[in-house]
Amino acid sequence: MFAEVALNIPLDKTFIYKVPETVSSKPEVGKRVIVPFGKSDFLKTGIIVSLKETSSEIEETYIKEIFDIPDDFVLFTEKNIKLAEEIARRYASAIGEVLFFFLPSGFIIEETSYVYLKRNEHVKGKTEQQIIKYLKSKKGRVKLITLVRAIKGKSTYSTVKNLIRKGIIGKEEDITYTLLPTQKVAVLKEIKPVKGKKELEAIEILKKIKEIPIKDLNKRGISYNTIKRLTNKGIIEIEEREHLIDIKKQVLTDNRKIILTADQKRALNAILNGKNETFLLYGVTGSGKMEVYLHAALETVKKGKSVLILVPELLLTPELRARVESYFGENIVVFHSKLSKKELVSQWLKAVKGKSKVFIGTRMSLMLPIKDLGLIIVDEEQDTSYKEQQKPLYHAREMAVKRGSIEKCPVILVSATPSVESYYRASIEKYRALELKKRVSNIPLPYIKVVNLKEEKRVGIFSESLISAIKNTVKKGEQVLLFINRRGFFSSGFCPKCGFVAECDDCAVPLVYHKNMNRLICHICGKKYKPLFRCPECGTKLEFKGYGTERVEEEVKVLFPDFRIVRLDQDTVKNPTKGAKLIADIKNGNYDIIVGTQIASKGHNFPKLTLVAVLMADTGYLLPDFRSAERTFQTIVHTTGRAGRFKPGAAIIQAFDPENPAVKYAAEYKFDLFYKEEIEARKIFNYPPFSYPVLLEFQIEKTSKFGKIEEKFNILKEKIKPYFNVPPLNPAPIPKVSGRYRFITFMRAATEENLLKGIEILKREMPVLFRGVRYRIDVDPVYLL
Ligand code: ADP
Ligand code: ZN
């Protein structure tokens, strides 16, 4: 038998291996294999993507043999592999790259080389002598890497290799298969007479159950010493057993006893009675969308199938988890990047072994090897964190829909402010639209007032209307959220005389002043600079513009010295313990005014919050990105939606241009009109959903190299022209990152077929044309800067 194996290498090809009789477990698609690779037959981890009886491609004698198939379970289902193929095809990556991107790294075998002294022979070279002296002093074998580090010098490694060839040094490899979460158990081997009371007690326990975790023996009063004595006598043996972290009994508890409204029931029934299609479930915050999808999930689990719930990074809060647990008990799998290596392996195995039915996590959960998947949910489907920014650069929302069609199960995209793409697809009935028209509670949507920053009197960025609203709210014992889109103090100064702007040397973007640290910080690469208050060119005092959370915080403190003010942004919640305490304090009403970024506008429910202000609603509008209107609209709706979730509230939107459709329609709750206008605009300019974009980026060290790149780019252009509209290469809006110059072209395909054909050519031609050049093929890009 022959196995087609995907390896973790950026080449878009798989490798054929012969399956020998000697492997530990039976070959199956999705199983892990250990294979020799390359000239030196270095052992690598691979995944079987297909099996065949005969091999046609190459002469059988050239085919290498699989070293081992270590597990009796698969790590990917066959449907996972199909999905990985689709991701590789659409996002211009290799199948192996995709599979190993998702697979927790604890499953990758590690090969460690050991060396030892074979013959004590006289050698001449100084390094050789040092090596032998070192090995002699160590007696047994030592890790090769330890030896190389101990004997400093450039040629150590090659000298060791030489000594191995001469037969003076021996080399052995040890393989660690998995970072399997295990625990130690005592196993009864042979009953022999003993005298000690504790030893007798232990034997009695083991007679009944044959094996028991050491931890449990300890709990029953059997000490380590007793266990050791029994082991020495050969009565018991200590063995390692797989132990998946955090498995609890699954209890289906419908304990919230929520009776769905007529609207909600209609949506639920549509999902339950529908075919395996994609639904777009939308409606304002508080309209009960989550209850609908949790009910749908519950019905799915009752039928014996599993559910995958994807949520954005910021939404995966303890609150959300508790809400899901209130439906399914504690045995849900939570999967995200903050878990440890062992925890990730554990959770992955729970999917493989069917130990849980409900899986919730961030975009990286897309590929969890869940069997019998019955429903996929994508909450806050418009969120940009669904797009992976590293290779394979996949879009988890788009691929969740794909997974739904592969698994033949329904997919629910959920949002208060759907992405324009999904909304459009619902409008042409590619997706099925399910709208919840009003809030479940009787609490009305917040009253929204738009303030014109150009006209109204203000102190700094605070309009008179806002100042009086803040006073009134706090006087009633309620809370205010002031939303600003940027952390830090303000954008760096510019010189009014000569126009100098303090920019990052590496990224050429204006720096942001962080007053707390007294540093200018680049928000692209994080580099810190000493603050500048005078122009280094002409000595004029710099002027400062722009607002960040720190500056707002400081100005609020001056305006309202008696109020309790707190800042909630990436900088203040970086530390999870402190962040959790901060949020608890806000909930408990220990603060009057919260100054925050997106972090404050997502996920958390603050019961006392009744006034929300978006301080500068339309500044993002000027960015050269076709999605900036959509993002402005979504930010306003989400932020204002935080107000008055538990009692009536209000929102103030401050804008320089209140007539801007994103601002106007958000304030008037005229969502349909916004989408209609935005879709029209997208159509005129041929942006998605009317085209399929690819952002192609080159990063080069010196601008002088650009000419060469452009020449080759023009060759490429000829080949992809039938499929893409290809504008010339231009400097990116953020022209430099970490010292490299960025050049981009925003290409668009008219149809999905063209997109896929064009990508095929990019995948084939670019590695050849641009060998040694750093480039990036970003399909379905969400950031164009
Ligand atoms: P959304 O996801 O649209 O923001 P949720 O599903 O979170 O809305 O519902 C908002 C609040 O209303 C939640 O506290 C939820 O438990 C409650 N809720 C939703 N539907 C009902 C219902 N039918 N009866 C009672 N409470 C409900
Ligand atoms: Zn920088």
JSON list of N, CA, C and O and ligand atoms in Angstrom, two decimals, residues 256 258-261 264 283-293 323 414 436 440-441 645-646, ligand 1:
[
{"chain": "A", "resi": 256, "resn": "ARG", "atom": "N", "xyz": [-32.19, 27.83, 31.60]},
{"chain": "A", "resi": 256, "resn": "ARG", "atom": "CA", "xyz": [-32.53, 29.24, 31.53]},
{"chain": "A", "resi": 256, "resn": "ARG", "atom": "C", "xyz": [-34.02, 29.46, 31.31]},
{"chain": "A", "resi": 256, "resn": "ARG", "atom": "O", "xyz": [-34.53, 30.54, 31.53]},
{"chain": "A", "resi": 258, "resn": "ILE", "atom": "N", "xyz": [-35.89, 29.96, 28.87]},
{"chain": "A", "resi": 258, "resn": "ILE", "atom": "CA", "xyz": [-36.28, 31.10, 28.06]},
{"chain": "A", "resi": 258, "resn": "ILE", "atom": "C", "xyz": [-37.35, 30.69, 27.07]},
{"chain": "A", "resi": 258, "resn": "ILE", "atom": "O", "xyz": [-37.22, 29.64, 26.43]},
{"chain": "A", "resi": 259, "resn": "ILE", "atom": "N", "xyz": [-38.40, 31.45, 27.03]},
{"chain": "A", "resi": 259, "resn": "ILE", "atom": "CA", "xyz": [-39.42, 31.16, 26.04]},
{"chain": "A", "resi": 259, "resn": "ILE", "atom": "C", "xyz": [-39.23, 32.12, 24.88]},
{"chain": "A", "resi": 259, "resn": "ILE", "atom": "O", "xyz": [-39.30, 33.34, 25.04]},
{"chain": "A", "resi": 260, "resn": "LEU", "atom": "N", "xyz": [-38.92, 31.55, 23.74]},
{"chain": "A", "resi": 260, "resn": "LEU", "atom": "CA", "xyz": [-38.59, 32.39, 22.60]},
{"chain": "A", "resi": 260, "resn": "LEU", "atom": "C", "xyz": [-39.81, 33.21, 22.16]},
{"chain": "A", "resi": 260, "resn": "LEU", "atom": "O", "xyz": [-40.94, 32.75, 22.23]},
{"chain": "A", "resi": 261, "resn": "THR", "atom": "N", "xyz": [-39.52, 34.41, 21.67]},
{"chain": "A", "resi": 261, "resn": "THR", "atom": "CA", "xyz": [-40.58, 35.25, 21.12]},
{"chain": "A", "resi": 261, "resn": "THR", "atom": "C", "xyz": [-40.99, 34.69, 19.76]},
{"chain": "A", "resi": 261, "resn": "THR", "atom": "O", "xyz": [-40.31, 33.84, 19.19]},
{"chain": "A", "resi": 264, "resn": "GLN", "atom": "N", "xyz": [-38.27, 35.07, 17.26]},
{"chain": "A", "resi": 264, "resn": "GLN", "atom": "CA", "xyz": [-37.16, 34.13, 17.48]},
{"chain": "A", "resi": 264, "resn": "GLN", "atom": "C", "xyz": [-37.55, 32.73, 17.04]},
{"chain": "A", "resi": 264, "resn": "GLN", "atom": "O", "xyz": [-36.75, 32.01, 16.44]},
{"chain": "A", "resi": 283, "resn": "GLY", "atom": "N", "xyz": [-30.02, 41.39, 13.39]},
{"chain": "A", "resi": 283, "resn": "GLY", "atom": "CA", "xyz": [-30.96, 42.19, 14.17]},
{"chain": "A", "resi": 283, "resn": "GLY", "atom": "C", "xyz": [-30.18, 42.93, 15.23]},
{"chain": "A", "resi": 283, "resn": "GLY", "atom": "O", "xyz": [-29.10, 42.47, 15.63]},
{"chain": "A", "resi": 284, "resn": "VAL", "atom": "N", "xyz": [-30.71, 44.05, 15.69]},
{"chain": "A", "resi": 284, "resn": "VAL", "atom": "CA", "xyz": [-29.96, 44.90, 16.64]},
{"chain": "A", "resi": 284, "resn": "VAL", "atom": "C", "xyz": [-29.50, 44.12, 17.87]},
{"chain": "A", "resi": 284, "resn": "VAL", "atom": "O", "xyz": [-30.07, 43.07, 18.19]},
{"chain": "A", "resi": 285, "resn": "THR", "atom": "N", "xyz": [-28.51, 44.65, 18.55]},
{"chain": "A", "resi": 285, "resn": "THR", "atom": "CA", "xyz": [-28.04, 44.01, 19.79]},
{"chain": "A", "resi": 285, "resn": "THR", "atom": "C", "xyz": [-29.21, 43.91, 20.76]},
{"chain": "A", "resi": 285, "resn": "THR", "atom": "O", "xyz": [-29.97, 44.86, 20.90]},
{"chain": "A", "resi": 286, "resn": "GLY", "atom": "N", "xyz": [-29.33, 42.76, 21.41]},
{"chain": "A", "resi": 286, "resn": "GLY", "atom": "CA", "xyz": [-30.44, 42.60, 22.35]},
{"chain": "A", "resi": 286, "resn": "GLY", "atom": "C", "xyz": [-31.70, 42.07, 21.69]},
{"chain": "A", "resi": 286, "resn": "GLY", "atom": "O", "xyz": [-32.73, 41.92, 22.32]},
{"chain": "A", "resi": 287, "resn": "SER", "atom": "N", "xyz": [-31.62, 41.74, 20.39]},
{"chain": "A", "resi": 287, "resn": "SER", "atom": "CA", "xyz": [-32.81, 41.21, 19.73]},
{"chain": "A", "resi": 287, "resn": "SER", "atom": "C", "xyz": [-32.95, 39.70, 19.93]},
{"chain": "A", "resi": 287, "resn": "SER", "atom": "O", "xyz": [-33.89, 39.09, 19.46]},
{"chain": "A", "resi": 288, "resn": "GLY", "atom": "N", "xyz": [-31.99, 39.11, 20.65]},
{"chain": "A", "resi": 288, "resn": "GLY", "atom": "CA", "xyz": [-32.13, 37.70, 21.02]},
{"chain": "A", "resi": 288, "resn": "GLY", "atom": "C", "xyz": [-31.52, 36.73, 20.02]},
{"chain": "A", "resi": 288, "resn": "GLY", "atom": "O", "xyz": [-31.90, 35.56, 19.98]},
{"chain": "A", "resi": 289, "resn": "LYS", "atom": "N", "xyz": [-30.52, 37.18, 19.26]},
{"chain": "A", "resi": 289, "resn": "LYS", "atom": "CA", "xyz": [-29.89, 36.31, 18.26]},
{"chain": "A", "resi": 289, "resn": "LYS", "atom": "C", "xyz": [-29.18, 35.14, 18.91]},
{"chain": "A", "resi": 289, "resn": "LYS", "atom": "O", "xyz": [-29.28, 34.00, 18.46]},
{"chain": "A", "resi": 290, "resn": "MET", "atom": "N", "xyz": [-28.48, 35.45, 20.00]},
{"chain": "A", "resi": 290, "resn": "MET", "atom": "CA", "xyz": [-27.70, 34.38, 20.63]},
{"chain": "A", "resi": 290, "resn": "MET", "atom": "C", "xyz": [-28.60, 33.28, 21.18]},
{"chain": "A", "resi": 290, "resn": "MET", "atom": "O", "xyz": [-28.26, 32.10, 21.07]},
{"chain": "A", "resi": 291, "resn": "GLU", "atom": "N", "xyz": [-29.72, 33.68, 21.76]},
{"chain": "A", "resi": 291, "resn": "GLU", "atom": "CA", "xyz": [-30.65, 32.66, 22.27]},
{"chain": "A", "resi": 291, "resn": "GLU", "atom": "C", "xyz": [-31.13, 31.77, 21.14]},
{"chain": "A", "resi": 291, "resn": "GLU", "atom": "O", "xyz": [-31.29, 30.57, 21.30]},
{"chain": "A", "resi": 292, "resn": "VAL", "atom": "N", "xyz": [-31.35, 32.36, 19.97]},
{"chain": "A", "resi": 292, "resn": "VAL", "atom": "CA", "xyz": [-31.80, 31.57, 18.82]},
{"chain": "A", "resi": 292, "resn": "VAL", "atom": "C", "xyz": [-30.73, 30.56, 18.43]},
{"chain": "A", "resi": 292, "resn": "VAL", "atom": "O", "xyz": [-31.01, 29.37, 18.28]},
{"chain": "A", "resi": 293, "resn": "TYR", "atom": "N", "xyz": [-29.48, 31.03, 18.32]},
{"chain": "A", "resi": 293, "resn": "TYR", "atom": "CA", "xyz": [-28.50, 30.06, 17.84]},
{"chain": "A", "resi": 293, "resn": "TYR", "atom": "C", "xyz": [-28.15, 29.02, 18.91]},
{"chain": "A", "resi": 293, "resn": "TYR", "atom": "O", "xyz": [-27.84, 27.88, 18.59]},
{"chain": "A", "resi": 323, "resn": "ARG", "atom": "N", "xyz": [-22.58, 31.57, 29.50]},
{"chain": "A", "resi": 323, "resn": "ARG", "atom": "CA", "xyz": [-23.87, 31.48, 28.81]},
{"chain": "A", "resi": 323, "resn": "ARG", "atom": "C", "xyz": [-23.99, 30.20, 28.02]},
{"chain": "A", "resi": 323, "resn": "ARG", "atom": "O", "xyz": [-25.04, 29.56, 27.99]},
{"chain": "A", "resi": 414, "resn": "VAL", "atom": "N", "xyz": [-24.02, 35.27, 12.17]},
{"chain": "A", "resi": 414, "resn": "VAL", "atom": "CA", "xyz": [-24.79, 36.08, 13.10]},
{"chain": "A", "resi": 414, "resn": "VAL", "atom": "C", "xyz": [-24.18, 37.46, 13.22]},
{"chain": "A", "resi": 414, "resn": "VAL", "atom": "O", "xyz": [-22.95, 37.59, 13.31]},
{"chain": "A", "resi": 436, "resn": "LEU", "atom": "N", "xyz": [-34.29, 39.55, 13.07]},
{"chain": "A", "resi": 436, "resn": "LEU", "atom": "CA", "xyz": [-35.02, 39.79, 14.31]},
{"chain": "A", "resi": 436, "resn": "LEU", "atom": "C", "xyz": [-35.22, 41.29, 14.38]},
{"chain": "A", "resi": 436, "resn": "LEU", "atom": "O", "xyz": [-34.25, 42.04, 14.44]},
{"chain": "A", "resi": 440, "resn": "VAL", "atom": "N", "xyz": [-35.67, 42.13, 22.51]},
{"chain": "A", "resi": 440, "resn": "VAL", "atom": "CA", "xyz": [-36.52, 41.20, 23.24]},
{"chain": "A", "resi": 440, "resn": "VAL", "atom": "C", "xyz": [-37.15, 41.89, 24.45]},
{"chain": "A", "resi": 440, "resn": "VAL", "atom": "O", "xyz": [-38.34, 41.78, 24.70]},
{"chain": "A", "resi": 441, "resn": "SER", "atom": "N", "xyz": [-36.32, 42.60, 25.17]},
{"chain": "A", "resi": 441, "resn": "SER", "atom": "CA", "xyz": [-36.82, 43.28, 26.36]},
{"chain": "A", "resi": 441, "resn": "SER", "atom": "C", "xyz": [-37.65, 44.48, 25.94]},
{"chain": "A", "resi": 441, "resn": "SER", "atom": "O", "xyz": [-37.63, 44.88, 24.79]},
{"chain": "A", "resi": 645, "resn": "ARG", "atom": "N", "xyz": [-28.60, 48.61, 28.10]},
{"chain": "A", "resi": 645, "resn": "ARG", "atom": "CA", "xyz": [-29.04, 47.25, 27.83]},
{"chain": "A", "resi": 645, "resn": "ARG", "atom": "C", "xyz": [-29.95, 46.77, 28.95]},
{"chain": "A", "resi": 645, "resn": "ARG", "atom": "O", "xyz": [-30.68, 45.82, 28.78]},
{"chain": "A", "resi": 646, "resn": "PHE", "atom": "N", "xyz": [-29.86, 47.41, 30.10]},
{"chain": "A", "resi": 646, "resn": "PHE", "atom": "CA", "xyz": [-30.65, 46.98, 31.25]},
{"chain": "A", "resi": 646, "resn": "PHE", "atom": "C", "xyz": [-31.68, 48.02, 31.67]},
{"chain": "A", "resi": 646, "resn": "PHE", "atom": "O", "xyz": [-32.64, 47.71, 32.32]},
{"chain": "B", "resi": 1, "resn": "ADP", "atom": "P1", "xyz": [-28.30, 39.45, 20.81]},
{"chain": "B", "resi": 1, "resn": "ADP", "atom": "O1", "xyz": [-27.45, 38.23, 20.58]},
{"chain": "B", "resi": 1, "resn": "ADP", "atom": "O2", "xyz": [-29.20, 39.76, 19.65]},
{"chain": "B", "resi": 1, "resn": "ADP", "atom": "O3", "xyz": [-27.55, 40.66, 21.27]},
{"chain": "B", "resi": 1, "resn": "ADP", "atom": "P2", "xyz": [-29.22, 38.01, 23.12]},
{"chain": "B", "resi": 1, "resn": "ADP", "atom": "O4", "xyz": [-29.62, 36.68, 22.61]},
{"chain": "B", "resi": 1, "resn": "ADP", "atom": "O5", "xyz": [-27.92, 38.15, 23.81]},
{"chain": "B", "resi": 1, "resn": "ADP", "atom": "O6", "xyz": [-29.32, 39.10, 21.97]},
{"chain": "B", "resi": 1, "resn": "ADP", "atom": "O7", "xyz": [-30.38, 38.56, 24.06]},
{"chain": "B", "resi": 1, "resn": "ADP", "atom": "C1", "xyz": [-30.27, 39.74, 24.82]},
{"chain": "B", "resi": 1, "resn": "ADP", "atom": "C2", "xyz": [-30.74, 39.48, 26.25]},
{"chain": "B", "resi": 1, "resn": "ADP", "atom": "O8", "xyz": [-32.14, 39.13, 26.22]},
{"chain": "B", "resi": 1, "resn": "ADP", "atom": "C3", "xyz": [-30.02, 38.32, 26.90]},
{"chain": "B", "resi": 1, "resn": "ADP", "atom": "O9", "xyz": [-29.85, 38.59, 28.25]},
{"chain": "B", "resi": 1, "resn": "ADP", "atom": "C4", "xyz": [-30.98, 37.17, 26.69]},
{"chain": "B", "resi": 1, "resn": "ADP", "atom": "O10", "xyz": [-30.83, 36.16, 27.65]},
{"chain": "B", "resi": 1, "resn": "ADP", "atom": "C5", "xyz": [-32.34, 37.82, 26.77]},
{"chain": "B", "resi": 1, "resn": "ADP", "atom": "N1", "xyz": [-33.32, 37.13, 25.96]},
{"chain": "B", "resi": 1, "resn": "ADP", "atom": "C6", "xyz": [-33.23, 36.79, 24.67]},
{"chain": "B", "resi": 1, "resn": "ADP", "atom": "N2", "xyz": [-34.35, 36.18, 24.24]},
{"chain": "B", "resi": 1, "resn": "ADP", "atom": "C7", "xyz": [-35.18, 36.13, 25.29]},
{"chain": "B", "resi": 1, "resn": "ADP", "atom": "C8", "xyz": [-36.51, 35.63, 25.49]},
{"chain": "B", "resi": 1, "resn": "ADP", "atom": "N3", "xyz": [-37.19, 35.07, 24.50]},
{"chain": "B", "resi": 1, "resn": "ADP", "atom": "N4", "xyz": [-37.04, 35.75, 26.72]},
{"chain": "B", "resi": 1, "resn": "ADP", "atom": "C9", "xyz": [-36.35, 36.33, 27.71]},
{"chain": "B", "resi": 1, "resn": "ADP", "atom": "N5", "xyz": [-35.13, 36.82, 27.60]},
{"chain": "B", "resi": 1, "resn": "ADP", "atom": "C10", "xyz": [-34.53, 36.74, 26.40]}
]
